[in-house]
């Protein structure tokens, strides 16, 4: 049963969307995605359909068209208010009209108003967007068609709202997907979470290939593709010819250049870790964090998983660093007034407070705690590292990202989207603007390994001092269009856009020199590029370059200043010229040639739509068939103003004094709110959110919880219980000359390497601290100690393996 939201027909007919057809064209590290939606008005009256769907945060919409019968309408980009006025005028006069615009509050949410359709009339909507393809940990480029859009939390004091849609898992859409790849590098392979037809290479060099999704896919789970190139770490430069109809000297008329920089980090660099820093952990404690990580029977509560992760983080920090922990919801609080030195006492105090953390702080308002953190002075020689854990359900994404970006030179931001619906705009945006790294924990993913991977990034050296130098013939200049890049971490890749101006009478090539520093070692790469690119290769790079400039201008505008009107004018001009969307423009198309006037009262329906606009990047998922789909919140509240009342679907909600209303889950029950009442977005407890039972302690977490801040363990009954022994059994095997803490620490290391090697990414820093502590003690008889420990635990672990 589909829970239709908004005003629906008396018969509650199924949503009219029937199929989605997607064509994906990949060129090196970027892609063009064309999605065609087929739907029909099955009502007995004219229908105004409204679709709400998400796009990747950095996507550039570049085409929007609609076909009704034999009539095709190709929309054009206009100033947003002008487009809205035209749409309203057309619908009120009975004409078919189509409008596509970006959400005011979040760049990854778009609203598609389809306009007026007669009963039984069919329509086809085509939307094309372009996107940069981000890199996975194994160097793959990832493309994903997620299923649904998650509701965003909006504080009651704000009038703004970001629309939401229902789950797509119950909607019988069909999906077809074709993929074509062209690259300057050899294509190694292409994998998917869903069945694919065999990959077909179209040239001998294996730089051109195509593949299709196997027929019959019902879009009941995410579709993921993973593309591998043979030399992914080699920098590349791709030049694209300008549009022949565009004015010479304009961005769209001149050739555009894209450089990819994806540094390789040698093993010796990756093994070196910093011992200084200020680590601030910011944890979402809103009501939605009281829900399960996934829908399996063994799923943890999100807040419970966050507590376990904080335990690992606190035990893994280096001695002498600074740290603090913030919790936030409708309000926020910190464990300490300011960051404190990491020691046994401060660690234990923090752990006690972590154990009492609950999902009891109302809504999700992240802006104020961030402002408080940034107002605190940084510690010299201790670079600030910010770790943010959230559902990602906020309404003021752009304001949050502006704040993070304004402090980019004083900190790094590592963000984590928890659960099955985190906003890619928020999570990836905070990491991007804070020169950090983003991770998504969804489905059956465990939070701990992903967070510890980011901690390693925070402690490892990064690529810095990045510079770009051009060498071009006389008469040719190169204008950088991308903002400067300050830092790149292991696993990150940067795309740099530039405009090639002018012409050379002789030379047909230029060069660019990329320089950077990695662990105080200079690295130089020189790339050649053509000044005479082939014609008619598309405008993907041009439009992504335009999108980059538009985003920078929008950031300047939101920062305020005296030149606001001129900045807005430049945004609109570039958006219209490039044919890409922006915060101030929209795509508008009106069927002025329709022979029939649509009559009768309009019926408005909010249509749940599969999240067909995906990207390489965003939430990372395991590459396996049958994986759990990334489902978002179910049955979000929809408010429809009808006459003098508002109808609201919401869960049974209980409010506590001082708490913001919570967001909601499934099994909605209708209730009526008078016209003067305020709309409430709920986050209440339902069948996905339960009171926490006392969990059984994971032996690994139990062992780590017993470790001291310096890295050692004490010999006691609790430690022996982790090994399945009594305290006497463990004590009696200790050599007389060996200190009890040394013996206990050696046993803990042996146990980790022997029994938890598959989770090493989670305890790697714990083990490193332990090995360092043992070495500092300079114990006698260490080799015999390891032999005795192996005998006691039934293992065969060597000293070299333990790092002692």
Coordinates of N, CA and C in Angstrom, one line a residue, residues 263-266 268-270 272 461-467 488 514-525:
X263 N 46.7 12.2 -5.7 CA 48.1 11.8 -5.2 C 48.0 10.4 -4.6
X264 N 49.1 9.7 -4.8 CA 49.3 8.4 -4.2 C 50.2 8.5 -3.0
X265 N 49.8 7.9 -1.9 CA 50.5 8.0 -0.6 C 51.3 6.7 -0.4
X266 N 52.6 6.8 -0.5 CA 53.4 5.6 -0.3 C 53.3 5.0 1.1
X268 N 55.4 4.1 3.4 CA 56.1 4.7 4.5 C 55.5 6.0 5.0
X269 N 54.8 6.7 4.1 CA 54.1 7.9 4.5 C 52.9 7.6 5.4
X270 N 52.2 6.6 4.9 CA 50.9 6.2 5.6 C 51.2 5.6 7.0
X272 N 53.4 6.8 9.1 CA 53.8 7.8 10.1 C 52.6 8.6 10.6
X461 N 50.0 12.4 7.5 CA 50.4 13.6 6.7 C 49.5 13.8 5.5
X462 N 49.3 15.0 5.1 CA 48.5 15.3 4.0 C 49.3 16.0 2.9
X463 N 48.8 16.0 1.7 CA 49.4 16.8 0.6 C 49.0 18.3 0.8
X464 N 50.0 19.1 0.8 CA 49.8 20.6 1.0 C 50.7 21.4 0.0
X465 N 50.7 22.7 0.2 CA 51.4 23.6 -0.7 C 51.2 23.2 -2.2
X466 N 49.9 23.1 -2.6 CA 49.5 22.7 -3.9 C 49.6 24.0 -4.8
X467 N 50.3 23.9 -5.9 CA 50.3 25.0 -6.9 C 50.1 24.5 -8.3
X488 N 45.0 18.0 0.4 CA 44.4 16.7 0.0 C 44.9 15.6 0.9
X514 N 52.0 20.7 -12.0 CA 51.4 20.6 -10.7 C 52.5 20.3 -9.7
X515 N 52.5 21.1 -8.6 CA 53.5 20.9 -7.6 C 52.7 20.8 -6.2
X516 N 53.3 19.9 -5.4 CA 52.7 19.8 -4.0 C 53.8 19.2 -3.1
X517 N 53.5 19.2 -1.8 CA 54.4 18.7 -0.8 C 53.7 17.5 -0.1
X518 N 54.4 16.4 0.1 CA 53.9 15.3 0.9 C 55.0 14.9 1.9
X519 N 54.7 15.1 3.2 CA 55.6 14.8 4.3 C 57.0 15.5 4.0
X520 N 56.9 16.8 3.7 CA 58.1 17.6 3.5 C 58.9 17.3 2.3
X521 N 58.4 16.4 1.4 CA 59.0 16.0 0.2 C 58.3 16.6 -1.0
X522 N 59.0 17.4 -1.9 CA 58.3 18.0 -3.0 C 58.0 17.0 -4.1
X523 N 56.8 17.2 -4.7 CA 56.4 16.3 -5.8 C 56.0 17.2 -7.0
X524 N 56.5 16.9 -8.2 CA 56.1 17.7 -9.4 C 55.6 16.8 -10.5
X525 N 54.5 17.2 -11.2 CA 54.0 16.5 -12.3 C 53.7 17.5 -13.4

